[in-house]
Amino acid sequence: MSSENVIHLERLELTEIEMPLKWPFETSFGRTTRRRIIIAKVFDRDGAAGYGECTASEDPFYNHETADTAWLIIVKYAAPLLVGAKVERAAQVGDALARIRGNRMAKGAVEAAVWDLEARASNLPLWKHLGGTRAEIDCGVSIGLQETPQKLLEKVDREISSGYQRIKIKIKPGRDLELVKAIRARYPAILLSVDANSAYTLSDVDLFKELDQYNLLMIEQPLAPGDLVDHSKLQRQIVTPICLDESIITEADARHALELGSCRIINIKLGRVGGHAEARRIHDHAVERSIPVWCGGMLEAGIGRAHNIAMSTLSGFTLPGDVSASERYWEQDIIEPPVVVSREGKITPPAGAGIGYRVNEQRIESLKVRREEISLRV
Ligand code: OSB
Ligand code: MG
């Protein structure tokens, strides 16, 4: 983008939509059946628009944020700060909002929308605008806790036969080893990982030592989000790489985790870290340290999914992510075409400008729960 081609933010349109998931999604912290999703749409003074999706959950059980807190933070704090800071580049949004502590999913929704707008203004696909280089991204799936091990195996069968390259299952105390054993008995060689969403403590080290026998690709977030020290103690006692999700909120967290040896893999989620700029800083640091990263998911609708695809094209995303086809979640997505995954378990990033998918405004209207328009004019 040439220097005179700066963004003049005019308006922010916030819309909350509600979408039923095709299947409930259960983790160690709870069960989700419907998503409440905030869409941030930013307009420049010429009427061009960019879209972001807030990845905050309905309840504060994954992290402290919720759809309600994100709405409040964006309306009351993020929008006014953007006006005051006279933001002209997507890369400046993070600094403009830095005074707001935490609440990165709220800030990240707006940040991502400005990146989409800037990419469109430059007539570039967002993934290229971000510096992405991958012509295809590798896809895995995250499978929630099921009623029985048998039902879990049926889900695994379906995903493997669809072509997904990696299976991740959710575990929690009492529902861990038997699930891994059951899957490994049927699939000795697939890429398989487990995600505990912080359900364990260091006193569970014997379980993790047992899991070491099953050739897992990684164990995701076994311990508490703030506990880099205990993760480091655990990693030193087991062979399977630990991957951190909830613990990594900033580039500094990534640095600290790698310095302490708390993990050997990092899950990057756009919302959790506050947007593309911080995600890229974490990515760059991991690449420098030869640490593989992959893109996590938060049961996103199409706009969030499209941003995840763009981010996943950065060179360091060398492991299959949790970004999968729209049809695994939604009867009808809010973008067109929906995200599709090939028989080889790959997504081709779109060629169009910005996020590269058409946003189905009519669909959004039909799912709308509330809307607020906020002027961003300086
Ligand atoms: O820990 O990765 C997680 C969903 C909601 C909250 C946390 C997590 C997840 C997933 C689902 O694993 C990933 C997806 O399919 O979007
Ligand atoms: Mg996780």
GROMACS .gro file of C-alpha atoms and ligand atoms in nm:
model
  395
    1MET     CA    1   0.000   0.000   0.000
    2SER     CA    2   0.143   0.342  -0.089
    3SER     CA    3   0.185   0.590   0.193
    4GLU     CA    4  -0.096   0.819   0.071
    5ASN     CA    5  -0.324   0.516   0.062
    6VAL     CA    6  -0.392   0.521   0.437
    7ILE     CA    7  -0.716   0.408   0.598
    8HIS     CA    8  -0.969   0.667   0.707
    9LEU     CA    9  -1.196   0.481   0.944
   10GLU     CA   10  -1.551   0.612   0.931
   11ARG     CA   11  -1.779   0.375   1.115
   12LEU     CA   12  -1.800   0.050   1.310
   13GLU     CA   13  -2.105  -0.171   1.283
   14LEU     CA   14  -2.131  -0.437   1.554
   15THR     CA   15  -2.375  -0.720   1.504
   16GLU     CA   16  -2.441  -1.010   1.734
   17ILE     CA   17  -2.575  -1.323   1.569
   18GLU     CA   18  -2.683  -1.651   1.721
   19MET     CA   19  -2.616  -1.978   1.539
   20PRO     CA   20  -2.699  -2.333   1.647
   21LEU     CA   21  -2.411  -2.579   1.608
   22LYS     CA   22  -2.494  -2.890   1.407
   23TRP     CA   23  -2.357  -3.101   1.694
   24PRO     CA   24  -2.289  -3.004   2.056
   25PHE     CA   25  -1.921  -2.950   2.135
   26GLU     CA   26  -1.803  -3.069   2.476
   27THR     CA   27  -1.471  -2.999   2.647
   28SER     CA   28  -1.339  -3.038   3.001
   29PHE     CA   29  -1.489  -2.695   3.080
   30GLY     CA   30  -1.839  -2.737   2.938
   31ARG     CA   31  -2.073  -2.802   2.649
   32THR     CA   32  -2.166  -2.563   2.367
   33THR     CA   33  -2.480  -2.605   2.157
   34ARG     CA   34  -2.534  -2.254   2.020
   35ARG     CA   35  -2.283  -1.984   1.940
   36ARG     CA   36  -2.332  -1.615   2.010
   37ILE     CA   37  -2.100  -1.443   1.767
   38ILE     CA   38  -2.015  -1.075   1.734
   39ILE     CA   39  -1.929  -0.953   1.386
   40ALA     CA   40  -1.727  -0.631   1.362
   41LYS     CA   41  -1.764  -0.450   1.030
   42VAL     CA   42  -1.552  -0.140   0.979
   43PHE     CA   43  -1.613   0.112   0.701
   44ASP     CA   44  -1.375   0.365   0.556
   45ARG     CA   45  -1.489   0.707   0.431
   46ASP     CA   46  -1.536   0.571   0.077
   47GLY     CA   47  -1.780   0.307   0.202
   48ALA     CA   48  -1.542   0.012   0.164
   49ALA     CA   49  -1.579  -0.241   0.445
   50GLY     CA   50  -1.378  -0.503   0.634
   51TYR     CA   51  -1.499  -0.782   0.858
   52GLY     CA   52  -1.377  -0.938   1.181
   53GLU     CA   53  -1.533  -1.202   1.405
   54CYS     CA   54  -1.506  -1.206   1.782
   55THR     CA   55  -1.399  -1.546   1.914
   56ALA     CA   56  -1.520  -1.492   2.271
   57SER     CA   57  -1.739  -1.777   2.394
   58GLU     CA   58  -2.083  -1.755   2.548
   59ASP     CA   59  -1.948  -1.816   2.900
   60PRO     CA   60  -1.616  -1.731   3.073
   61PHE     CA   61  -1.499  -2.093   3.093
   62TYR     CA   62  -1.224  -2.104   2.826
   63ASN     CA   63  -1.088  -1.764   2.929
   64HIS     CA   64  -1.230  -1.458   3.104
   65GLU     CA   65  -1.406  -1.314   2.799
   66THR     CA   66  -1.765  -1.365   2.684
   67ALA     CA   67  -1.972  -1.229   2.398
   68ASP     CA   68  -2.129  -0.984   2.644
   69THR     CA   69  -1.800  -0.855   2.784
   70ALA     CA   70  -1.657  -0.823   2.433
   71TRP     CA   71  -1.955  -0.619   2.319
   72LEU     CA   72  -1.915  -0.382   2.615
   73ILE     CA   73  -1.538  -0.347   2.572
   74ILE     CA   74  -1.566  -0.271   2.201
   75VAL     CA   75  -1.847  -0.017   2.235
   76LYS     CA   76  -1.728   0.159   2.548
   77TYR     CA   77  -1.349   0.144   2.512
   78ALA     CA   78  -1.211   0.013   2.181
   79ALA     CA   79  -1.411   0.234   1.945
   80PRO     CA   80  -1.336   0.560   2.133
   81LEU     CA   81  -0.964   0.473   2.154
   82LEU     CA   82  -0.954   0.412   1.777
   83VAL     CA   83  -1.098   0.755   1.713
   84GLY     CA   84  -0.855   0.921   1.952
   85ALA     CA   85  -0.551   0.745   1.804
   86LYS     CA   86  -0.632   0.841   1.442
   87VAL     CA   87  -0.551   0.490   1.319
   88GLU     CA   88  -0.439   0.481   0.956
   89ARG     CA   89  -0.294   0.129   0.933
   90ALA     CA   90  -0.412  -0.209   1.050
   91ALA     CA   91  -0.075  -0.261   1.220
   92GLN     CA   92  -0.148   0.042   1.442
   93VAL     CA   93  -0.473  -0.091   1.586
   94GLY     CA   94  -0.297  -0.297   1.853
   95ASP     CA   95  -0.106   0.004   1.986
   96ALA     CA   96  -0.419   0.218   1.978
   97LEU     CA   97  -0.601  -0.037   2.195
   98ALA     CA   98  -0.306  -0.129   2.419
   99ARG     CA   99  -0.442   0.072   2.713
  100ILE     CA  100  -0.726  -0.183   2.742
  101ARG     CA  101  -0.586  -0.463   2.956
  102GLY     CA  102  -0.666  -0.819   2.850
  103ASN     CA  103  -0.991  -0.851   2.656
  104ARG     CA  104  -0.795  -0.954   2.350
  105MET     CA  105  -1.083  -1.131   2.179
  106ALA     CA  106  -1.279  -0.806   2.189
  107LYS     CA  107  -0.985  -0.606   2.053
  108GLY     CA  108  -0.895  -0.877   1.804
  109ALA     CA  109  -1.236  -0.867   1.636
  110VAL     CA  110  -1.189  -0.500   1.549
  111GLU     CA  111  -0.821  -0.544   1.462
  112ALA     CA  112  -0.901  -0.826   1.218
  113ALA     CA  113  -1.173  -0.617   1.052
  114VAL     CA  114  -0.922  -0.336   0.987
  115TRP     CA  115  -0.676  -0.587   0.835
  116ASP     CA  116  -0.949  -0.710   0.601
  117LEU     CA  117  -1.033  -0.351   0.505
  118GLU     CA  118  -0.667  -0.266   0.445
  119ALA     CA  119  -0.610  -0.577   0.233
  120ARG     CA  120  -0.916  -0.495   0.023
  121ALA     CA  121  -0.799  -0.136  -0.020
  122SER     CA  122  -0.468  -0.275  -0.146
  123ASN     CA  123  -0.656  -0.523  -0.369
  124LEU     CA  124  -0.465  -0.811  -0.211
  125PRO     CA  125  -0.582  -1.134  -0.054
  126LEU     CA  126  -0.545  -1.090   0.322
  127TRP     CA  127  -0.312  -1.389   0.341
  128LYS     CA  128  -0.069  -1.225   0.100
  129HIS     CA  129  -0.107  -0.888   0.274
  130LEU     CA  130  -0.003  -1.061   0.599
  131GLY     CA  131   0.303  -1.212   0.429
  132GLY     CA  132   0.163  -1.564   0.397
  133THR     CA  133   0.329  -1.798   0.150
  134ARG     CA  134   0.145  -2.130   0.173
  135ALA     CA  135  -0.066  -2.217  -0.131
  136GLU     CA  136  -0.246  -2.481   0.079
  137ILE     CA  137  -0.299  -2.524   0.450
  138ASP     CA  138  -0.307  -2.856   0.633
  139CYS     CA  139  -0.622  -2.936   0.827
  140GLY     CA  140  -0.699  -3.139   1.134
  141VAL     CA  141  -1.013  -3.164   1.344
  142SER     CA  142  -1.088  -3.116   1.712
  143ILE     CA  143  -1.338  -3.373   1.835
  144GLY     CA  144  -1.526  -3.298   2.156
  145LEU     CA  145  -1.597  -3.542   2.439
  146GLN     CA  146  -1.857  -3.798   2.329
  147GLU     CA  147  -2.105  -4.001   2.532
  148THR     CA  148  -1.914  -4.325   2.481
  149PRO     CA  149  -1.575  -4.432   2.344
  150GLN     CA  150  -1.770  -4.610   2.067
  151LYS     CA  151  -1.927  -4.280   1.956
  152LEU     CA  152  -1.587  -4.116   1.961
  153LEU     CA  153  -1.448  -4.389   1.735
  154GLU     CA  154  -1.735  -4.335   1.490
  155LYS     CA  155  -1.651  -3.964   1.476
  156VAL     CA  156  -1.283  -4.041   1.424
  157ASP     CA  157  -1.373  -4.283   1.141
  158ARG     CA  158  -1.577  -4.014   0.967
  159GLU     CA  159  -1.305  -3.748   0.992
  160ILE     CA  160  -1.028  -3.982   0.881
  161SER     CA  161  -1.230  -4.096   0.580
  162SER     CA  162  -1.297  -3.729   0.492
  163GLY     CA  163  -0.921  -3.684   0.462
  164TYR     CA  164  -0.836  -3.481   0.774
  165GLN     CA  165  -0.467  -3.507   0.847
  166ARG     CA  166  -0.473  -3.497   1.225
  167ILE     CA  167  -0.721  -3.594   1.495
  168LYS     CA  168  -0.732  -3.409   1.823
  169ILE     CA  169  -0.959  -3.528   2.100
  170LYS     CA  170  -1.069  -3.352   2.414
  171ILE     CA  171  -0.981  -3.521   2.743
  172LYS     CA  172  -1.061  -3.462   3.109
  173PRO     CA  173  -0.981  -3.652   3.430
  174GLY     CA  174  -1.140  -3.997   3.412
  175ARG     CA  175  -1.192  -3.973   3.038
  176ASP     CA  176  -0.844  -3.977   2.895
  177LEU     CA  177  -0.630  -4.289   2.873
  178GLU     CA  178  -0.913  -4.524   2.765
  179LEU     CA  179  -1.004  -4.291   2.476
  180VAL     CA  180  -0.645  -4.272   2.353
  181LYS     CA  181  -0.609  -4.650   2.383
  182ALA     CA  182  -0.929  -4.708   2.185
  183ILE     CA  183  -0.822  -4.481   1.901
  184ARG     CA  184  -0.466  -4.615   1.890
  185ALA     CA  185  -0.599  -4.974   1.877
  186ARG     CA  186  -0.782  -4.890   1.556
  187TYR     CA  187  -0.539  -4.631   1.413
  188PRO     CA  188  -0.181  -4.707   1.523
  189ALA     CA  189  -0.019  -4.448   1.298
  190ILE     CA  190  -0.243  -4.140   1.254
  191LEU     CA  191  -0.136  -3.801   1.381
  192LEU     CA  192  -0.322  -3.792   1.713
  193SER     CA  193  -0.322  -3.535   1.992
  194VAL     CA  194  -0.518  -3.460   2.307
  195ASP     CA  195  -0.641  -3.129   2.450
  196ALA     CA  196  -0.711  -3.102   2.823
  197ASN     CA  197  -0.812  -2.734   2.841
  198SER     CA  198  -0.631  -2.699   3.176
  199ALA     CA  199  -0.818  -2.982   3.352
  200TYR     CA  200  -0.513  -3.136   3.524
  201THR     CA  201  -0.245  -3.048   3.778
  202LEU     CA  202   0.115  -3.152   3.822
  203SER     CA  203  -0.005  -3.430   4.056
  204ASP     CA  204  -0.138  -3.606   3.743
  205VAL     CA  205   0.215  -3.660   3.609
  206ASP     CA  206   0.172  -4.040   3.612
  207LEU     CA  207  -0.116  -4.017   3.366
  208PHE     CA  208   0.097  -3.811   3.129
  209LYS     CA  209   0.382  -4.059   3.161
  210GLU     CA  210   0.138  -4.333   3.060
  211LEU     CA  211   0.021  -4.127   2.764
  212ASP     CA  212   0.384  -4.118   2.653
  213GLN     CA  213   0.338  -4.477   2.530
  214TYR     CA  214   0.085  -4.379   2.264
  215ASN     CA  215   0.298  -4.171   2.032
  216LEU     CA  216   0.086  -3.858   2.060
  217LEU     CA  217   0.181  -3.562   1.844
  218MET     CA  218   0.128  -3.337   2.147
  219ILE     CA  219  -0.061  -3.283   2.470
  220GLU     CA  220  -0.239  -2.949   2.453
  221GLN     CA  221  -0.275  -2.727   2.760
  222PRO     CA  222  -0.270  -2.990   3.035
  223LEU     CA  223  -0.234  -2.744   3.326
  224ALA     CA  224  -0.363  -2.404   3.436
  225PRO     CA  225  -0.333  -2.112   3.191
  226GLY     CA  226  -0.102  -1.907   3.415
  227ASP     CA  227   0.119  -2.195   3.513
  228LEU     CA  228   0.424  -2.186   3.291
  229VAL     CA  229   0.643  -2.313   3.575
  230ASP     CA  230   0.445  -2.632   3.633
  231HIS     CA  231   0.418  -2.688   3.256
  232SER     CA  232   0.796  -2.670   3.246
  233LYS     CA  233   0.823  -2.924   3.529
  234LEU     CA  234   0.580  -3.155   3.350
  235GLN     CA  235   0.754  -3.121   3.013
  236ARG     CA  236   1.084  -3.224   3.171
  237GLN     CA  237   0.925  -3.548   3.295
  238ILE     CA  238   0.755  -3.658   2.973
  239VAL     CA  239   0.859  -3.729   2.615
  240THR     CA  240   0.542  -3.611   2.436
  241PRO     CA  241   0.564  -3.243   2.340
  242ILE     CA  242   0.340  -3.009   2.536
  243CYS     CA  243   0.154  -2.753   2.324
  244LEU     CA  244   0.026  -2.439   2.494
  245ASP     CA  245  -0.305  -2.277   2.399
  246GLU     CA  246  -0.468  -2.085   2.689
  247SER     CA  247  -0.127  -1.990   2.837
  248ILE     CA  248  -0.008  -1.791   2.534
  249ILE     CA  249  -0.174  -1.450   2.522
  250THR     CA  250   0.119  -1.237   2.408
  251GLU     CA  251   0.452  -1.260   2.235
  252ALA     CA  252   0.612  -1.223   2.581
  253ASP     CA  253   0.422  -1.531   2.700
  254ALA     CA  254   0.563  -1.727   2.407
  255ARG     CA  255   0.913  -1.608   2.492
  256HIS     CA  256   0.873  -1.698   2.858
  257ALA     CA  257   0.724  -2.040   2.780
  258LEU     CA  258   1.008  -2.129   2.545
  259GLU     CA  259   1.274  -1.994   2.782
  260LEU     CA  260   1.132  -2.205   3.066
  261GLY     CA  261   1.081  -2.512   2.848
  262SER     CA  262   0.708  -2.512   2.923
  263CYS     CA  263   0.616  -2.633   2.574
  264ARG     CA  264   0.765  -2.745   2.242
  265ILE     CA  265   0.470  -2.645   2.022
  266ILE     CA  266   0.244  -2.338   2.022
  267ASN     CA  267  -0.122  -2.314   1.924
  268ILE     CA  268  -0.190  -1.962   1.791
  269LYS     CA  269  -0.546  -1.833   1.810
  270LEU     CA  270  -0.611  -1.497   1.654
  271GLY     CA  271  -0.869  -1.385   1.909
  272ARG     CA  272  -0.685  -1.510   2.216
  273VAL     CA  273  -0.377  -1.302   2.126
  274GLY     CA  274  -0.567  -0.993   2.011
  275GLY     CA  275  -0.537  -1.008   1.634
  276HIS     CA  276  -0.309  -1.057   1.336
  277ALA     CA  277  -0.021  -0.834   1.445
  278GLU     CA  278   0.037  -1.014   1.778
  279ALA     CA  279  -0.026  -1.352   1.614
  280ARG     CA  280   0.246  -1.276   1.362
  281ARG     CA  281   0.488  -1.166   1.636
  282ILE     CA  282   0.432  -1.496   1.819
  283HIS     CA  283   0.473  -1.683   1.491
  284ASP     CA  284   0.796  -1.499   1.410
  285HIS     CA  285   0.941  -1.569   1.753
  286ALA     CA  286   0.851  -1.937   1.729
  287VAL     CA  287   1.011  -1.962   1.383
  288GLU     CA  288   1.327  -1.801   1.519
  289ARG     CA  289   1.336  -2.069   1.791
  290SER     CA  290   1.246  -2.353   1.546
  291ILE     CA  291   0.923  -2.417   1.736
  292PRO     CA  292   0.630  -2.537   1.521
  293VAL     CA  293   0.300  -2.349   1.545
  294TRP     CA  294  -0.051  -2.428   1.428
  295CYS     CA  295  -0.380  -2.243   1.413
  296GLY     CA  296  -0.636  -2.320   1.683
  297GLY     CA  297  -1.010  -2.278   1.646
  298MET     CA  298  -1.294  -2.138   1.856
  299LEU     CA  299  -1.593  -2.286   1.671
  300GLU     CA  300  -1.588  -1.986   1.438
  301ALA     CA  301  -1.840  -1.892   1.174
  302GLY     CA  302  -1.709  -1.814   0.828
  303ILE     CA  303  -1.551  -1.474   0.889
  304GLY     CA  304  -1.339  -1.603   1.176
  305ARG     CA  305  -1.262  -1.915   0.977
  306ALA     CA  306  -1.145  -1.703   0.681
  307HIS     CA  307  -0.913  -1.501   0.907
  308ASN     CA  308  -0.774  -1.828   1.048
  309ILE     CA  309  -0.704  -1.950   0.696
  310ALA     CA  310  -0.519  -1.629   0.611
  311MET     CA  311  -0.305  -1.653   0.925
  312SER     CA  312  -0.230  -2.021   0.862
  313THR     CA  313  -0.051  -1.937   0.537
  314LEU     CA  314   0.245  -1.791   0.731
  315SER     CA  315   0.551  -2.011   0.685
  316GLY     CA  316   0.581  -2.133   1.045
  317PHE     CA  317   0.239  -2.300   1.051
  318THR     CA  318   0.393  -2.637   0.982
  319LEU     CA  319   0.147  -2.857   1.173
  320PRO     CA  320  -0.216  -2.925   1.073
  321GLY     CA  321  -0.449  -2.679   1.249
  322ASP     CA  322  -0.802  -2.693   1.390
  323VAL     CA  323  -0.940  -2.500   1.091
  324SER     CA  324  -1.187  -2.731   0.921
  325ALA     CA  325  -1.485  -2.720   0.684
  326SER     CA  326  -1.788  -2.499   0.752
  327GLU     CA  327  -2.013  -2.803   0.716
  328ARG     CA  328  -1.871  -2.960   1.032
  329TYR     CA  329  -2.031  -2.679   1.233
  330TRP     CA  330  -2.310  -2.508   1.040
  331GLU     CA  331  -2.614  -2.596   0.831
  332GLN     CA  332  -2.539  -2.276   0.644
  333ASP     CA  333  -2.235  -2.056   0.703
  334ILE     CA  334  -2.234  -1.674   0.683
  335ILE     CA  335  -1.981  -1.671   0.397
  336GLU     CA  336  -1.996  -1.792   0.038
  337PRO     CA  337  -1.865  -2.024  -0.069
  338PRO     CA  338  -1.837  -2.210   0.262
  339VAL     CA  339  -1.492  -2.327   0.371
  340VAL     CA  340  -1.427  -2.662   0.208
  341VAL     CA  341  -1.152  -2.912   0.276
  342SER     CA  342  -1.011  -3.137   0.004
  343ARG     CA  343  -0.992  -3.516   0.018
  344GLU     CA  344  -0.625  -3.464   0.105
  345GLY     CA  345  -0.724  -3.260   0.410
  346LYS     CA  346  -0.621  -2.923   0.271
  347ILE     CA  347  -0.776  -2.579   0.230
  348THR     CA  348  -0.673  -2.357  -0.059
  349PRO     CA  349  -0.659  -1.993   0.052
  350PRO     CA  350  -0.888  -1.780  -0.164
  351ALA     CA  351  -0.762  -1.557  -0.446
  352GLY     CA  352  -1.000  -1.265  -0.387
  353ALA     CA  353  -0.910  -0.944  -0.203
  354GLY     CA  354  -0.937  -0.928   0.176
  355ILE     CA  355  -1.065  -1.241   0.350
  356GLY     CA  356  -1.156  -1.361   0.001
  357TYR     CA  357  -1.503  -1.498   0.079
  358ARG     CA  358  -1.829  -1.315   0.012
  359VAL     CA  359  -2.007  -1.228   0.336
  360ASN     CA  360  -2.374  -1.325   0.318
  361GLU     CA  361  -2.535  -1.012   0.467
  362GLN     CA  362  -2.884  -1.154   0.429
  363ARG     CA  363  -2.787  -1.456   0.632
  364ILE     CA  364  -2.639  -1.229   0.899
  365GLU     CA  365  -2.963  -1.025   0.909
  366SER     CA  366  -3.165  -1.339   0.958
  367LEU     CA  367  -2.947  -1.448   1.252
  368LYS     CA  368  -2.914  -1.100   1.408
  369VAL     CA  369  -2.982  -1.056   1.779
  370ARG     CA  370  -2.863  -0.695   1.820
  371ARG     CA  371  -2.675  -0.426   1.634
  372GLU     CA  372  -2.495  -0.106   1.721
  373GLU     CA  373  -2.349   0.158   1.490
  374ILE     CA  374  -2.057   0.364   1.616
  375SER     CA  375  -1.892   0.658   1.442
  376LEU     CA  376  -1.515   0.631   1.409
  377ARG     CA  377  -1.474   0.969   1.243
  378VAL     CA  378  -1.187   1.166   1.391
  379OSB     O1  379  -0.909  -2.550   2.326
  379OSB     O2  380  -0.886  -2.556   2.118
  379OSB     C1  381  -0.959  -2.538   2.215
  379OSB     C2  382  -1.320  -2.484   2.103
  379OSB     C3  383  -1.361  -2.390   2.195
  379OSB     C4  384  -1.274  -2.349   2.293
  379OSB     C5  385  -1.145  -2.402   2.299
  379OSB     C6  386  -1.102  -2.495   2.205
  379OSB     C7  387  -1.192  -2.538   2.108
  379OSB     C8  388  -1.161  -2.641   2.011
  379OSB     C9  389  -1.243  -2.643   1.885
  379OSB     O3  390  -1.080  -2.728   2.028
  379OSB    C10  391  -1.166  -2.605   1.764
  379OSB    C11  392  -1.259  -2.582   1.648
  379OSB     O4  393  -1.299  -2.681   1.587
  379OSB     O5  394  -1.292  -2.466   1.620
  380MG      MG  395  -0.704  -2.593   2.302
   0.00000   0.00000   0.00000
